[in-house]
């Protein structure tokens, strides 16, 4: 058990809808990272937050947004969903920035129909 | 920009045989290097990492990797494969100069172990 909790485990929704994925980092970890895993794109870094502030941005679509709250949990919001957004979304956390290893949750599997 | 290339999307070995999973990186400055393993329906788990010092790094489950700067490689090995090693393995890099800590992953190598 990595200590990172993601909810829900599975999500099925229709095109055009909006969903929110939630992540609770390991106790004491200040950084939260979001990744998208799909068969064709592999593991793609989306965005990172550190102690409530956005710290790095990757291949995140404008339809997607995230935030980290004062209690350090994070949410990833996906809107105007398309079929191609179907993927496994992982949250990871680390103690700090730099070379700290990332600890991954078990992911949320999103299916857009 | 940094990138990671894993040679071979699928590797199959017999139980007891040597496991060799290849990883090459592209970076102007040697990055921090990681290997992660993903079992079905689970998140990624850290196997080992290289940050500085000894270039041969030992990890969990009998795996090790060697950082070779001249070859820009960080191949993962295990002397004797076990059935429980069947999983997907990801090599990843983190920019040493960027304290952000985000990881860039390779495409992954699926390891199959035959009895």
Short mmCIF file of C-alpha atoms in Angstrom, two decimals:
data_model
loop_
_atom_site.label_atom_id
_atom_site.label_comp_id
_atom_site.label_asym_id
_atom_site.label_seq_id
_atom_site.Cartn_x
_atom_site.Cartn_y
_atom_site.Cartn_z
CA UNK A 1 0.00 0.00 0.00
CA UNK A 2 1.57 3.26 -1.18
CA UNK A 3 -0.52 5.41 1.11
CA UNK A 4 -1.94 7.39 -1.83
CA UNK A 5 -5.71 7.11 -2.13
CA UNK A 6 -7.61 7.76 -5.33
CA UNK A 7 -11.36 7.83 -5.76
CA UNK A 8 -13.35 6.62 -7.52
CA UNK A 9 -11.68 3.46 -8.84
CA UNK A 10 -13.86 3.36 -11.91
CA UNK A 11 -15.88 6.01 -13.69
CA UNK A 12 -18.11 5.57 -16.72
CA UNK A 13 -19.60 8.65 -18.29
CA UNK A 14 -20.79 10.01 -21.60
CA UNK A 15 -19.15 12.37 -24.06
CA UNK A 16 -19.57 16.02 -23.20
CA UNK A 17 -19.82 15.38 -19.47
CA UNK A 18 -17.60 16.60 -16.65
CA UNK A 19 -15.99 14.49 -13.93
CA UNK A 20 -13.82 15.07 -10.89
CA UNK A 21 -11.11 12.69 -9.76
CA UNK A 22 -9.86 12.90 -6.21
CA UNK A 23 -6.49 12.12 -4.67
CA UNK A 24 -5.29 12.03 -1.08
CA UNK A 25 -1.50 12.00 -0.88
CA UNK A 26 0.62 10.05 1.57
CA UNK A 27 0.74 11.59 5.00
CA UNK A 28 3.47 14.23 5.04
CA UNK A 29 3.86 14.49 1.25
CA UNK A 30 3.58 18.03 -0.09
CA UNK A 31 3.80 17.36 -3.82
CA UNK A 32 1.01 15.84 -5.87
CA UNK A 33 1.37 14.78 -9.50
CA UNK A 34 -1.25 13.70 -12.02
CA UNK A 35 -0.51 11.28 -14.85
CA UNK A 36 -2.61 9.86 -17.66
CA UNK A 37 -1.94 6.33 -18.86
CA UNK A 38 -3.32 5.16 -22.18
CA UNK A 39 -2.35 2.43 -24.60
CA UNK A 40 -1.29 4.79 -27.36
CA UNK A 41 0.32 7.59 -25.31
CA UNK A 42 1.78 5.63 -22.42
CA UNK A 43 2.29 7.48 -19.13
CA UNK A 44 1.94 11.20 -19.69
CA UNK A 45 2.65 13.80 -17.02
CA UNK A 46 -0.24 16.21 -16.67
CA UNK A 47 0.41 18.58 -13.80
CA UNK A 48 2.14 18.97 -10.43
CA UNK A 49 1.20 20.86 -7.30
CA UNK A 50 3.46 21.61 -4.37
CA UNK A 51 1.93 22.74 -1.10
CA UNK A 52 -1.10 24.18 -2.84
CA UNK A 53 0.64 25.89 -5.73
CA UNK A 54 0.95 24.73 -9.32
CA UNK A 55 4.60 23.88 -9.90
CA UNK A 56 4.84 22.17 -13.29
CA UNK A 57 2.60 21.58 -16.25
CA UNK A 58 2.86 18.86 -18.84
CA UNK A 59 0.59 17.66 -21.62
CA UNK A 60 -2.60 18.78 -19.97
CA UNK A 61 -5.49 19.80 -22.18
CA UNK A 62 -7.26 23.11 -21.63
CA UNK A 63 -10.43 21.11 -20.87
CA UNK A 64 -8.64 19.67 -17.85
CA UNK A 65 -7.82 21.50 -14.64
CA UNK A 66 -6.58 20.61 -11.20
CA UNK A 67 -6.08 22.08 -7.80
CA UNK A 68 -4.56 21.21 -4.45
CA UNK A 69 -6.43 22.17 -1.33
CA UNK A 70 -5.08 23.38 2.04
CA UNK A 71 -5.36 19.84 3.44
CA UNK A 72 -3.12 18.78 0.49
CA UNK A 73 -5.66 16.59 -1.25
CA UNK A 74 -5.98 17.24 -4.95
CA UNK A 75 -8.70 17.08 -7.56
CA UNK A 76 -8.44 16.69 -11.31
CA UNK A 77 -11.39 18.07 -13.24
CA UNK A 78 -12.04 16.81 -16.76
CA UNK A 79 -14.72 18.57 -18.80
CA UNK A 80 -16.30 18.30 -22.25
CA UNK A 81 -15.17 14.71 -22.24
CA UNK A 82 -14.29 12.97 -25.48
CA UNK A 83 -13.90 9.29 -26.29
CA UNK A 84 -10.14 9.78 -26.40
CA UNK A 85 -10.08 10.84 -22.77
CA UNK A 86 -10.73 7.26 -21.74
CA UNK A 87 -7.64 6.25 -19.79
CA UNK A 88 -6.22 5.39 -16.41
CA UNK A 89 -5.49 8.49 -14.37
CA UNK A 90 -2.86 8.20 -11.68
CA UNK A 91 -2.09 10.45 -8.81
CA UNK A 92 1.32 10.32 -7.17
CA UNK A 93 2.82 12.13 -4.23
CA UNK A 94 6.28 12.82 -2.87
CA UNK A 95 7.84 14.35 0.20
CA UNK A 96 9.34 17.25 -1.66
CA UNK A 97 10.64 18.23 -4.99
CA UNK A 98 13.90 17.09 -6.54
CA UNK A 99 14.88 13.46 -6.46
CA UNK A 100 12.27 12.19 -4.04
CA UNK A 101 10.62 9.05 -5.42
CA UNK A 102 6.98 9.28 -6.38
CA UNK A 103 4.43 7.09 -4.64
CA UNK A 104 1.51 6.17 -6.87
CA UNK A 105 -2.12 5.49 -6.13
CA UNK A 106 -3.97 2.65 -7.84
CA UNK A 107 -5.54 4.98 -10.35
CA UNK A 108 -9.00 5.90 -11.58
CA UNK A 109 -10.11 4.17 -14.74
CA UNK A 110 -12.21 6.56 -16.80
CA UNK A 111 -14.37 5.23 -19.60
CA UNK A 112 -16.10 7.75 -21.85
CA UNK A 113 -18.91 6.29 -23.98
CA UNK B 1 13.95 18.14 -23.64
CA UNK B 2 14.44 14.93 -21.77
CA UNK B 3 13.23 11.66 -23.18
CA UNK B 4 13.39 7.99 -22.31
CA UNK B 5 13.52 5.05 -24.69
CA UNK B 6 12.85 1.52 -23.61
CA UNK B 7 13.98 -1.01 -26.20
CA UNK B 8 11.42 -3.75 -26.61
CA UNK B 9 7.80 -3.31 -25.64
CA UNK B 10 7.64 -6.98 -24.71
CA UNK B 11 10.31 -9.29 -23.30
CA UNK B 12 9.77 -12.96 -22.60
CA UNK B 13 12.12 -15.09 -20.51
CA UNK B 14 12.03 -18.52 -18.93
CA UNK B 15 11.83 -18.93 -15.19
CA UNK B 16 15.37 -18.88 -13.80
CA UNK B 17 16.81 -17.03 -16.80
CA UNK B 18 18.47 -13.64 -16.79
CA UNK B 19 16.20 -10.63 -17.09
CA UNK B 20 17.54 -7.64 -19.03
CA UNK B 21 15.32 -4.63 -19.70
CA UNK B 22 16.92 -1.82 -21.62
CA UNK B 23 16.57 1.90 -21.02
CA UNK B 24 18.32 4.81 -22.68
CA UNK B 25 17.79 8.45 -21.87
CA UNK B 26 18.37 11.69 -23.66
CA UNK B 27 19.35 14.65 -21.52
CA UNK B 28 21.93 17.42 -21.64
CA UNK B 29 22.75 16.75 -17.98
CA UNK B 30 22.64 13.24 -16.46
CA UNK B 31 19.24 13.07 -14.82
CA UNK B 32 17.98 11.22 -11.81
CA UNK B 33 16.99 7.74 -13.01
CA UNK B 34 14.26 5.41 -11.79
CA UNK B 35 12.74 2.03 -12.52
CA UNK B 36 9.13 1.36 -11.59
CA UNK B 37 7.06 -1.82 -11.84
CA UNK B 38 3.32 -2.01 -12.47
CA UNK B 39 1.35 -5.13 -11.68
CA UNK B 40 -2.11 -5.59 -13.25
CA UNK B 41 -4.74 -3.25 -11.85
CA UNK B 42 -2.25 -1.53 -9.58
CA UNK B 43 -0.28 1.68 -9.47
CA UNK B 44 3.44 1.97 -10.08
CA UNK B 45 5.88 0.81 -7.43
CA UNK B 46 9.45 2.04 -7.17
CA UNK B 47 12.05 -0.67 -7.83
CA UNK B 48 15.19 1.44 -7.55
CA UNK B 49 16.67 4.83 -8.29
CA UNK B 50 19.99 6.42 -9.13
CA UNK B 51 20.76 9.93 -8.00
CA UNK B 52 24.49 10.07 -7.33
CA UNK B 53 27.40 7.94 -6.15
CA UNK B 54 27.80 4.26 -6.98
CA UNK B 55 26.60 3.57 -10.49
CA UNK B 56 25.35 0.06 -9.72
CA UNK B 57 22.10 0.38 -7.82
CA UNK B 58 20.34 -2.45 -6.05
CA UNK B 59 16.60 -2.45 -5.66
CA UNK B 60 13.79 -4.56 -4.33
CA UNK B 61 12.97 -8.11 -5.43
CA UNK B 62 16.56 -8.83 -6.55
CA UNK B 63 16.65 -6.24 -9.32
CA UNK B 64 19.59 -3.98 -10.01
CA UNK B 65 20.50 -1.36 -12.58
CA UNK B 66 23.70 0.23 -13.72
CA UNK B 67 24.05 3.85 -14.76
CA UNK B 68 26.42 4.22 -17.69
CA UNK B 69 26.95 7.85 -18.53
CA UNK B 70 28.97 7.15 -21.68
CA UNK B 71 26.15 5.07 -23.06
CA UNK B 72 23.32 7.19 -21.57
CA UNK B 73 21.83 3.94 -20.34
CA UNK B 74 20.23 2.58 -17.20
CA UNK B 75 19.43 -1.06 -17.95
CA UNK B 76 17.56 -3.18 -15.42
CA UNK B 77 18.71 -6.73 -14.67
CA UNK B 78 17.85 -9.67 -12.46
CA UNK B 79 19.99 -12.81 -12.49
CA UNK B 80 17.13 -15.29 -12.20
CA UNK B 81 13.55 -14.59 -13.23
CA UNK B 82 10.64 -15.67 -11.08
CA UNK B 83 7.06 -16.11 -12.18
CA UNK B 84 6.06 -13.28 -9.87
CA UNK B 85 8.26 -10.87 -11.88
CA UNK B 86 5.73 -10.85 -14.71
CA UNK B 87 4.59 -7.23 -14.91
CA UNK B 88 5.17 -4.02 -16.82
CA UNK B 89 8.37 -2.12 -16.13
CA UNK B 90 8.90 1.58 -16.65
CA UNK B 91 12.13 3.52 -16.79
CA UNK B 92 11.83 7.19 -15.83
CA UNK B 93 13.99 10.29 -15.56
CA UNK B 94 13.80 13.45 -13.53
CA UNK B 95 15.62 16.63 -14.40
CA UNK B 96 18.50 17.16 -11.99
CA UNK B 97 18.40 20.89 -12.62
CA UNK B 98 14.66 21.22 -12.18
CA UNK B 99 13.63 20.84 -8.60
CA UNK B 100 10.06 20.13 -9.69
CA UNK B 101 10.59 16.43 -9.40
CA UNK B 102 8.21 15.34 -12.14
CA UNK B 103 9.10 12.09 -13.88
CA UNK B 104 9.22 11.47 -17.60
CA UNK B 105 8.47 7.83 -18.34
CA UNK B 106 9.43 5.49 -21.12
CA UNK B 107 6.77 3.54 -22.98
CA UNK B 108 7.17 0.53 -20.73
CA UNK B 109 8.32 -3.06 -21.26
CA UNK B 110 6.00 -5.92 -20.49
CA UNK B 111 7.89 -8.84 -19.00
CA UNK B 112 6.50 -12.34 -19.40
CA UNK B 113 8.00 -15.26 -17.51
CA UNK B 114 7.50 -18.77 -18.89
CA UNK B 115 7.54 -21.80 -16.60
#
